[in-house]
PDB file of C-alpha atoms in Angstrom:
ATOM      1  CA  MET A   1       0.444 -63.042  22.306  1.00 83.00           C
ATOM      2  CA  THR A   2       4.058 -64.236  21.887  1.00 92.00           C
ATOM      3  CA  ILE A   3       6.631 -62.500  24.208  1.00 95.00           C
ATOM      4  CA  ARG A   4      10.079 -61.851  22.800  1.00 95.00           C
ATOM      5  CA  ILE A   5      13.060 -60.710  24.902  1.00 96.00           C
ATOM      6  CA  GLU A   6      16.024 -59.214  22.799  1.00 96.00           C
ATOM      7  CA  LYS A   7      19.449 -58.656  24.517  1.00 96.00           C
ATOM      8  CA  LEU A   8      17.965 -57.480  27.853  1.00 96.00           C
ATOM      9  CA  ASN A   9      20.382 -55.687  30.308  1.00 97.00           C
ATOM     10  CA  ILE A  10      19.202 -54.487  33.680  1.00 96.00           C
ATOM     11  CA  PHE A  11      21.311 -52.965  36.463  1.00 94.00           C
ATOM     12  CA  TYR A  12      20.654 -52.352  40.161  1.00 91.00           C
ATOM     13  CA  GLY A  13      23.029 -49.551  40.725  1.00 90.00           C
ATOM     14  CA  ARG A  14      26.325 -51.035  39.579  1.00 90.00           C
ATOM     15  CA  ARG A  15      25.101 -54.651  39.880  1.00 93.00           C
ATOM     16  CA  GLN A  16      24.063 -56.227  36.617  1.00 95.00           C
ATOM     17  CA  ALA A  17      20.864 -58.297  37.304  1.00 96.00           C
ATOM     18  CA  LEU A  18      20.392 -59.365  33.669  1.00 96.00           C
ATOM     19  CA  ASN A  19      23.067 -59.771  31.022  1.00 96.00           C
ATOM     20  CA  GLU A  20      22.284 -60.049  27.364  1.00 97.00           C
ATOM     21  CA  VAL A  21      19.197 -62.048  28.018  1.00 97.00           C
ATOM     22  CA  SER A  22      17.338 -63.241  24.854  1.00 97.00           C
ATOM     23  CA  CYS A  23      14.445 -65.682  24.821  1.00 97.00           C
ATOM     24  CA  GLN A  24      10.959 -66.149  23.612  1.00 96.00           C
ATOM     25  CA  ALA A  25       7.647 -67.338  25.233  1.00 97.00           C
ATOM     26  CA  GLN A  26       5.298 -68.765  22.626  1.00 95.00           C
ATOM     27  CA  ALA A  27       1.425 -68.253  22.722  1.00 94.00           C
ATOM     28  CA  GLY A  28      -0.504 -71.193  23.623  1.00 96.00           C
ATOM     29  CA  ALA A  29       2.187 -72.615  25.844  1.00 97.00           C
ATOM     30  CA  ILE A  30       3.569 -72.591  29.396  1.00 98.00           C
ATOM     31  CA  THR A  31       7.024 -71.365  29.821  1.00 98.00           C
ATOM     32  CA  VAL A  32       8.608 -72.140  33.064  1.00 98.00           C
ATOM     33  CA  VAL A  33      11.638 -69.959  34.391  1.00 98.00           C
ATOM     34  CA  VAL A  34      13.928 -71.777  36.630  1.00 97.00           C
ATOM     35  CA  GLY A  35      17.432 -71.104  38.106  1.00 96.00           C
ATOM     36  CA  PRO A  36      19.162 -70.801  41.461  1.00 95.00           C
ATOM     37  CA  ASN A  37      18.489 -67.944  43.974  1.00 93.00           C
ATOM     38  CA  ALA A  38      19.519 -64.518  42.617  1.00 92.00           C
ATOM     39  CA  SER A  39      19.897 -65.879  38.964  1.00 95.00           C
ATOM     40  CA  GLY A  40      17.547 -63.039  37.678  1.00 96.00           C
ATOM     41  CA  LYS A  41      14.220 -64.735  37.476  1.00 97.00           C
ATOM     42  CA  SER A  42      12.057 -62.114  39.264  1.00 96.00           C
ATOM     43  CA  THR A  43      13.890 -59.312  37.428  1.00 96.00           C
ATOM     44  CA  LEU A  44      13.099 -60.925  34.141  1.00 97.00           C
ATOM     45  CA  LEU A  45       9.435 -61.346  35.017  1.00 97.00           C
ATOM     46  CA  ARG A  46       9.219 -57.758  36.220  1.00 95.00           C
ATOM     47  CA  ALA A  47      10.838 -56.549  32.953  1.00 95.00           C
ATOM     48  CA  ILE A  48       8.308 -58.609  30.923  1.00 95.00           C
ATOM     49  CA  ALA A  49       5.587 -56.824  32.918  1.00 93.00           C
ATOM     50  CA  GLY A  50       6.951 -53.488  32.189  1.00 89.00           C
ATOM     51  CA  LEU A  51       7.963 -52.673  35.762  1.00 89.00           C
ATOM     52  CA  HIS A  52      11.777 -52.559  35.002  1.00 87.00           C
ATOM     53  CA  ARG A  53      13.150 -50.282  32.327  1.00 85.00           C
ATOM     54  CA  PRO A  54      15.945 -52.021  30.640  1.00 90.00           C
ATOM     55  CA  SER A  55      19.369 -50.405  30.414  1.00 89.00           C
ATOM     56  CA  GLN A  56      19.656 -52.016  27.054  1.00 93.00           C
ATOM     57  CA  GLY A  57      17.398 -54.468  24.991  1.00 95.00           C
ATOM     58  CA  ARG A  58      13.780 -54.808  24.490  1.00 93.00           C
ATOM     59  CA  VAL A  59      10.677 -56.711  25.573  1.00 95.00           C
ATOM     60  CA  LEU A  60       8.404 -57.202  22.527  1.00 93.00           C
ATOM     61  CA  VAL A  61       4.967 -58.471  22.210  1.00 91.00           C
ATOM     62  CA  GLN A  62       3.437 -59.836  19.097  1.00 84.00           C
ATOM     63  CA  ARG A  63       0.319 -58.194  17.711  1.00 71.00           C
ATOM     64  CA  ARG A  64      -1.088 -59.845  14.646  1.00 70.00           C
ATOM     65  CA  ASP A  65       2.085 -60.455  12.370  1.00 74.00           C
ATOM     66  CA  SER A  66       4.411 -57.904  13.965  1.00 80.00           C
ATOM     67  CA  PHE A  67       6.216 -57.254  17.206  1.00 86.00           C
ATOM     68  CA  ARG A  68       6.302 -54.044  19.124  1.00 85.00           C
ATOM     69  CA  SER A  69       7.846 -52.833  22.286  1.00 88.00           C
ATOM     70  CA  ILE A  70       5.759 -53.460  25.444  1.00 87.00           C
ATOM     71  CA  SER A  71       6.708 -49.914  26.562  1.00 84.00           C
ATOM     72  CA  ARG A  72       4.769 -48.509  23.597  1.00 85.00           C
ATOM     73  CA  LEU A  73       1.515 -50.076  24.856  1.00 85.00           C
ATOM     74  CA  SER A  74      -0.708 -47.682  26.832  1.00 86.00           C
ATOM     75  CA  PRO A  75      -1.114 -48.714  30.538  1.00 86.00           C
ATOM     76  CA  ARG A  76      -4.746 -49.420  29.800  1.00 88.00           C
ATOM     77  CA  LYS A  77      -3.917 -51.715  26.909  1.00 88.00           C
ATOM     78  CA  ARG A  78      -1.217 -53.484  28.807  1.00 88.00           C
ATOM     79  CA  ALA A  79      -3.557 -54.051  31.749  1.00 89.00           C
ATOM     80  CA  ALA A  80      -6.099 -55.609  29.434  1.00 89.00           C
ATOM     81  CA  GLN A  81      -3.691 -57.985  27.830  1.00 91.00           C
ATOM     82  CA  LEU A  82      -0.899 -58.814  30.489  1.00 95.00           C
ATOM     83  CA  ALA A  83      -1.189 -59.541  34.177  1.00 96.00           C
ATOM     84  CA  TYR A  84       1.519 -60.029  36.544  1.00 96.00           C
ATOM     85  CA  VAL A  85       1.697 -61.416  40.180  1.00 96.00           C
ATOM     86  CA  ALA A  86       4.748 -60.796  42.367  1.00 93.00           C
ATOM     87  CA  GLN A  87       6.506 -63.387  44.428  1.00 88.00           C
ATOM     88  CA  ARG A  88       5.242 -61.707  47.598  1.00 85.00           C
ATOM     89  CA  PRO A  89       1.972 -59.824  46.735  1.00 83.00           C
ATOM     90  CA  ALA A  90       1.091 -57.116  49.292  1.00 80.00           C
ATOM     91  CA  VAL A  91      -2.042 -55.105  49.996  1.00 82.00           C
ATOM     92  CA  SER A  92      -1.580 -52.400  52.508  1.00 77.00           C
ATOM     93  CA  ALA A  93      -5.205 -51.279  52.730  1.00 81.00           C
ATOM     94  CA  ARG A  94      -7.803 -53.139  54.688  1.00 87.00           C
ATOM     95  CA  PHE A  95      -9.621 -54.523  51.754  1.00 93.00           C
ATOM     96  CA  SER A  96     -11.691 -57.659  51.677  1.00 96.00           C
ATOM     97  CA  VAL A  97     -10.925 -60.685  49.410  1.00 96.00           C
ATOM     98  CA  ARG A  98     -13.410 -59.577  46.880  1.00 97.00           C
ATOM     99  CA  GLN A  99     -12.219 -56.079  46.828  1.00 96.00           C
ATOM    100  CA  VAL A 100      -8.673 -57.137  46.173  1.00 96.00           C
ATOM    101  CA  VAL A 101      -9.836 -59.268  43.232  1.00 97.00           C
ATOM    102  CA  SER A 102     -11.879 -56.384  41.982  1.00 95.00           C
ATOM    103  CA  LEU A 103      -8.676 -54.257  41.829  1.00 94.00           C
ATOM    104  CA  GLY A 104      -7.763 -56.224  38.857  1.00 94.00           C
ATOM    105  CA  ARG A 105     -10.519 -54.213  37.003  1.00 93.00           C
ATOM    106  CA  TYR A 106      -9.175 -50.884  38.361  1.00 89.00           C
ATOM    107  CA  ALA A 107      -7.711 -49.598  34.995  1.00 83.00           C
ATOM    108  CA  LEU A 108     -10.560 -51.158  32.963  1.00 88.00           C
ATOM    109  CA  THR A 109     -14.400 -51.467  32.843  1.00 85.00           C
ATOM    110  CA  ARG A 110     -15.494 -53.030  36.175  1.00 87.00           C
ATOM    111  CA  SER A 111     -17.294 -56.385  35.500  1.00 91.00           C
ATOM    112  CA  GLU A 112     -18.773 -58.393  38.447  1.00 94.00           C
ATOM    113  CA  GLU A 113     -18.948 -61.280  36.006  1.00 94.00           C
ATOM    114  CA  ARG A 114     -15.285 -61.281  35.363  1.00 95.00           C
ATOM    115  CA  ILE A 115     -14.672 -60.999  39.070  1.00 96.00           C
ATOM    116  CA  ASP A 116     -16.920 -63.938  39.866  1.00 96.00           C
ATOM    117  CA  TRP A 117     -15.184 -65.863  37.128  1.00 96.00           C
ATOM    118  CA  ALA A 118     -11.823 -65.283  38.648  1.00 97.00           C
ATOM    119  CA  LEU A 119     -12.917 -66.308  42.004  1.00 97.00           C
ATOM    120  CA  ASP A 120     -14.452 -69.474  40.819  1.00 96.00           C
ATOM    121  CA  MET A 121     -11.396 -70.368  38.625  1.00 96.00           C
ATOM    122  CA  MET A 122      -9.230 -70.140  41.722  1.00 97.00           C
ATOM    123  CA  LYS A 123     -11.796 -72.101  43.888  1.00 95.00           C
ATOM    124  CA  ILE A 124     -11.959 -69.450  46.524  1.00 96.00           C
ATOM    125  CA  GLU A 125     -14.716 -70.283  48.849  1.00 94.00           C
ATOM    126  CA  GLU A 126     -17.617 -67.664  49.167  1.00 94.00           C
ATOM    127  CA  GLU A 127     -17.208 -67.547  52.922  1.00 95.00           C
ATOM    128  CA  LEU A 128     -13.839 -65.738  52.292  1.00 95.00           C
ATOM    129  CA  PHE A 129     -15.120 -63.082  50.012  1.00 96.00           C
ATOM    130  CA  GLU A 130     -15.798 -60.564  52.784  1.00 96.00           C
ATOM    131  CA  ARG A 131     -12.797 -61.592  54.952  1.00 95.00           C
ATOM    132  CA  PRO A 132      -9.895 -58.964  55.213  1.00 94.00           C
ATOM    133  CA  TYR A 133      -7.130 -59.861  52.916  1.00 94.00           C
ATOM    134  CA  ALA A 134      -4.637 -59.193  55.630  1.00 92.00           C
ATOM    135  CA  GLU A 135      -6.080 -61.832  57.877  1.00 93.00           C
ATOM    136  CA  LEU A 136      -5.685 -64.725  55.389  1.00 93.00           C
ATOM    137  CA  SER A 137      -2.931 -67.210  55.388  1.00 93.00           C
ATOM    138  CA  VAL A 138       0.055 -66.542  53.093  1.00 92.00           C
ATOM    139  CA  GLY A 139      -1.207 -69.197  50.792  1.00 92.00           C
ATOM    140  CA  GLN A 140      -4.784 -67.907  50.742  1.00 94.00           C
ATOM    141  CA  GLN A 141      -3.300 -64.450  49.795  1.00 94.00           C
ATOM    142  CA  GLN A 142      -1.351 -66.059  46.945  1.00 94.00           C
ATOM    143  CA  LEU A 143      -4.568 -67.612  45.562  1.00 95.00           C
ATOM    144  CA  VAL A 144      -6.405 -64.210  45.788  1.00 96.00           C
ATOM    145  CA  ALA A 145      -3.517 -62.386  44.086  1.00 96.00           C
ATOM    146  CA  VAL A 146      -3.689 -64.852  41.198  1.00 97.00           C
ATOM    147  CA  ALA A 147      -7.511 -64.358  41.174  1.00 97.00           C
ATOM    148  CA  ARG A 148      -6.912 -60.546  40.909  1.00 96.00           C
ATOM    149  CA  ALA A 149      -4.695 -61.155  37.853  1.00 97.00           C
ATOM    150  CA  LEU A 150      -7.359 -63.315  36.143  1.00 97.00           C
ATOM    151  CA  ALA A 151     -10.029 -60.749  36.782  1.00 96.00           C
ATOM    152  CA  GLN A 152      -7.704 -58.193  35.058  1.00 96.00           C
ATOM    153  CA  ILE A 153      -7.326 -60.192  31.934  1.00 94.00           C
ATOM    154  CA  ALA A 154     -10.601 -62.066  31.926  1.00 92.00           C
ATOM    155  CA  PRO A 155     -12.025 -62.440  28.440  1.00 87.00           C
ATOM    156  CA  PRO A 156     -15.780 -61.969  27.795  1.00 85.00           C
ATOM    157  CA  ILE A 157     -17.856 -64.366  29.999  1.00 84.00           C
ATOM    158  CA  ASN A 158     -20.414 -66.772  28.328  1.00 81.00           C
ATOM    159  CA  ARG A 159     -18.396 -67.127  25.177  1.00 84.00           C
ATOM    160  CA  PRO A 160     -15.988 -69.847  24.307  1.00 87.00           C
ATOM    161  CA  LEU A 161     -12.662 -69.023  26.031  1.00 89.00           C
ATOM    162  CA  ASP A 162     -10.260 -67.259  23.718  1.00 91.00           C
ATOM    163  CA  ALA A 163      -7.125 -66.103  25.407  1.00 92.00           C
ATOM    164  CA  SER A 164      -4.905 -65.651  22.338  1.00 90.00           C
ATOM    165  CA  ASP A 165      -4.236 -62.077  23.069  1.00 90.00           C
ATOM    166  CA  LEU A 166      -3.484 -62.544  26.782  1.00 94.00           C
ATOM    167  CA  CYS A 167      -0.334 -63.105  28.882  1.00 96.00           C
ATOM    168  CA  LEU A 168      -0.215 -64.279  32.459  1.00 97.00           C
ATOM    169  CA  VAL A 169       3.078 -63.813  34.377  1.00 98.00           C
ATOM    170  CA  LEU A 170       3.479 -65.477  37.839  1.00 97.00           C
ATOM    171  CA  ASP A 171       6.374 -65.296  40.171  1.00 96.00           C
ATOM    172  CA  GLU A 172       6.545 -68.307  42.334  1.00 95.00           C
ATOM    173  CA  PRO A 173       2.775 -68.806  42.515  1.00 94.00           C
ATOM    174  CA  THR A 174       2.867 -72.068  44.392  1.00 91.00           C
ATOM    175  CA  ALA A 175       5.531 -71.544  46.886  1.00 88.00           C
ATOM    176  CA  ALA A 176       3.110 -71.160  49.750  1.00 87.00           C
ATOM    177  CA  LEU A 177       0.219 -73.347  48.737  1.00 90.00           C
ATOM    178  CA  ASP A 178      -0.856 -76.831  49.815  1.00 90.00           C
ATOM    179  CA  LEU A 179      -1.075 -79.655  47.189  1.00 90.00           C
ATOM    180  CA  LYS A 180      -4.837 -79.108  46.483  1.00 92.00           C
ATOM    181  CA  HIS A 181      -4.149 -75.450  45.503  1.00 92.00           C
ATOM    182  CA  VAL A 182      -0.960 -76.175  43.639  1.00 93.00           C
ATOM    183  CA  GLY A 183      -3.271 -78.219  41.480  1.00 94.00           C
ATOM    184  CA  VAL A 184      -5.653 -75.450  41.112  1.00 95.00           C
ATOM    185  CA  VAL A 185      -2.826 -73.073  39.801  1.00 95.00           C
ATOM    186  CA  ARG A 186      -1.537 -75.682  37.458  1.00 95.00           C
ATOM    187  CA  HIS A 187      -5.120 -76.366  36.063  1.00 96.00           C
ATOM    188  CA  VAL A 188      -5.820 -72.741  35.537  1.00 97.00           C
ATOM    189  CA  ALA A 189      -2.471 -72.180  33.859  1.00 97.00           C
ATOM    190  CA  ARG A 190      -3.208 -75.136  31.572  1.00 97.00           C
ATOM    191  CA  ILE A 191      -6.698 -73.972  30.649  1.00 96.00           C
ATOM    192  CA  LEU A 192      -5.444 -70.407  29.612  1.00 97.00           C
ATOM    193  CA  ALA A 193      -2.460 -71.929  27.648  1.00 97.00           C
ATOM    194  CA  ASP A 194      -4.730 -74.281  25.848  1.00 97.00           C
ATOM    195  CA  ALA A 195      -6.938 -71.208  25.080  1.00 96.00           C
ATOM    196  CA  GLY A 196      -4.043 -69.650  23.347  1.00 95.00           C
ATOM    197  CA  ALA A 197      -2.567 -67.394  26.220  1.00 96.00           C
ATOM    198  CA  THR A 198       1.131 -66.939  26.778  1.00 97.00           C
ATOM    199  CA  VAL A 199       1.809 -68.196  30.419  1.00 98.00           C
ATOM    200  CA  ILE A 200       5.076 -67.582  32.063  1.00 98.00           C
ATOM    201  CA  LEU A 201       5.790 -69.057  35.452  1.00 97.00           C
ATOM    202  CA  ALA A 202       8.945 -68.742  37.697  1.00 97.00           C
ATOM    203  CA  LEU A 203       9.158 -71.820  39.900  1.00 95.00           C
ATOM    204  CA  HIS A 204      11.744 -73.182  42.422  1.00 92.00           C
ATOM    205  CA  ASP A 205      10.100 -76.725  42.505  1.00 92.00           C
ATOM    206  CA  LEU A 206      11.947 -78.404  39.555  1.00 93.00           C
ATOM    207  CA  THR A 207       9.499 -81.404  39.537  1.00 91.00           C
ATOM    208  CA  ALA A 208       6.534 -78.989  39.331  1.00 92.00           C
ATOM    209  CA  ALA A 209       8.110 -77.067  36.606  1.00 93.00           C
ATOM    210  CA  ALA A 210       8.998 -80.197  34.608  1.00 90.00           C
ATOM    211  CA  GLN A 211       5.354 -81.444  34.984  1.00 90.00           C
ATOM    212  CA  ILE A 212       3.497 -78.198  34.131  1.00 93.00           C
ATOM    213  CA  GLY A 213       5.849 -76.575  31.588  1.00 95.00           C
ATOM    214  CA  ASP A 214       6.023 -76.902  27.862  1.00 96.00           C
ATOM    215  CA  HIS A 215       9.111 -74.730  27.369  1.00 97.00           C
ATOM    216  CA  ALA A 216      11.848 -73.749  29.805  1.00 97.00           C
ATOM    217  CA  TRP A 217      14.269 -70.775  30.261  1.00 98.00           C
ATOM    218  CA  LEU A 218      17.295 -71.881  32.583  1.00 97.00           C
ATOM    219  CA  LEU A 219      18.840 -68.751  34.147  1.00 97.00           C
ATOM    220  CA  SER A 220      22.241 -68.586  35.691  1.00 96.00           C
ATOM    221  CA  SER A 221      23.907 -65.403  37.175  1.00 95.00           C
ATOM    222  CA  GLY A 222      21.666 -63.198  35.131  1.00 96.00           C
ATOM    223  CA  GLN A 223      22.224 -64.969  31.865  1.00 97.00           C
ATOM    224  CA  ILE A 224      20.307 -67.471  29.838  1.00 97.00           C
ATOM    225  CA  ALA A 225      22.049 -70.921  30.359  1.00 96.00           C
ATOM    226  CA  ALA A 226      19.630 -72.774  28.051  1.00 95.00           C
ATOM    227  CA  THR A 227      16.139 -72.560  26.540  1.00 96.00           C
ATOM    228  CA  GLY A 228      14.113 -75.092  24.809  1.00 96.00           C
ATOM    229  CA  PRO A 229      11.457 -77.807  25.436  1.00 95.00           C
ATOM    230  CA  VAL A 230      11.192 -78.903  29.111  1.00 93.00           C
ATOM    231  CA  GLU A 231      12.274 -82.515  28.399  1.00 89.00           C
ATOM    232  CA  GLU A 232      15.464 -81.082  26.987  1.00 91.00           C
ATOM    233  CA  ILE A 233      16.325 -78.597  29.478  1.00 93.00           C
ATOM    234  CA  PHE A 234      15.499 -80.686  32.613  1.00 91.00           C
ATOM    235  CA  GLU A 235      18.098 -83.204  31.709  1.00 89.00           C
ATOM    236  CA  PRO A 236      20.352 -83.789  34.882  1.00 91.00           C
ATOM    237  CA  GLU A 237      23.592 -82.601  33.362  1.00 89.00           C
ATOM    238  CA  HIS A 238      22.029 -79.208  32.343  1.00 87.00           C
ATOM    239  CA  LEU A 239      20.566 -78.596  35.823  1.00 93.00           C
ATOM    240  CA  ALA A 240      23.797 -79.790  37.688  1.00 93.00           C
ATOM    241  CA  GLU A 241      25.882 -77.335  35.700  1.00 92.00           C
ATOM    242  CA  VAL A 242      23.694 -74.430  36.813  1.00 94.00           C
ATOM    243  CA  PHE A 243      22.687 -75.477  40.364  1.00 94.00           C
ATOM    244  CA  GLY A 244      26.052 -76.828  41.365  1.00 92.00           C
ATOM    245  CA  CYS A 245      24.622 -80.151  42.592  1.00 93.00           C
ATOM    246  CA  GLY A 246      23.675 -83.511  41.165  1.00 92.00           C
ATOM    247  CA  PHE A 247      20.214 -84.486  39.950  1.00 91.00           C
ATOM    248  CA  ARG A 248      18.398 -87.681  38.616  1.00 89.00           C
ATOM    249  CA  LEU A 249      15.461 -87.713  36.508  1.00 85.00           C
ATOM    250  CA  VAL A 250      12.699 -90.378  37.077  1.00 85.00           C
ATOM    251  CA  ARG A 251      10.138 -90.924  34.458  1.00 79.00           C
ATOM    252  CA  GLU A 252       6.839 -92.817  35.099  1.00 77.00           C
ATOM    253  CA  ILE A 253       4.979 -94.776  32.562  1.00 72.00           C
ATOM    254  CA  GLY A 254       2.544 -92.340  31.229  1.00 70.00           C
ATOM    255  CA  GLY A 255       5.043 -89.411  31.093  1.00 70.00           C
ATOM    256  CA  ALA A 256       5.165 -87.860  34.596  1.00 75.00           C
ATOM    257  CA  GLN A 257       8.706 -87.166  35.672  1.00 80.00           C
ATOM    258  CA  TYR A 258      10.287 -86.173  38.911  1.00 86.00           C
ATOM    259  CA  ILE A 259      13.613 -84.255  39.390  1.00 89.00           C
ATOM    260  CA  LEU A 260      15.350 -85.702  42.445  1.00 86.00           C
ATOM    261  CA  PRO A 261      18.623 -84.859  44.214  1.00 84.00           C
ATOM    262  CA  ALA A 262      21.359 -87.403  43.118  1.00 80.00           C
TER     263      ALA A 262
END
């Protein structure tokens, strides 16, 4: 499911949050969204998820050989194909971990197998299943929120994984996680992308973004500053112009790269 954004404009009152944003996220790849605070990353992801109605412009999804507006998908169809996790996921009711993950199936057919698959993918220990979500650490809550999204778009179980009609959109999914669970999120994102899914991640950690991403959208003041392969977008001169500070890029033998302050 390729996602195409065409000349997107979004306002909060009189303040323009996104200005003529056009970009595309390819199926079968991880697109990372980076930029300074208040550059429009979260607004853009919410628009992709259909949670913001644009003042102008469109968010399109590819179905077979044609594109159609995401707003024209029924809520049930959208839920089956696109899952979104906010930067600060919140659950007000006193639900257990397993109940929160099962909410991903709310608009769809309930499937204990898909719920189990999502919990297993995120490496959530069985001893946490009945614990109240509100009693978890912030990092644990983030893992559960991603598991809820996976349960929502989980493909049929016990078949070869085919995620070509799916899109996963995560806003800062690793911000509160320890290194072990950052690795879990990265691993899951790669598995889904390799199975054909469109994966879009907003990240503050530029090194993590450089290491996990295939393509990048670089945002600045609500506009697209650059798009392209990660190795092109994460050149220090591009980043310095947008972030207003110097960077240096360190590449290891084997391909790993690190974005460090200059």
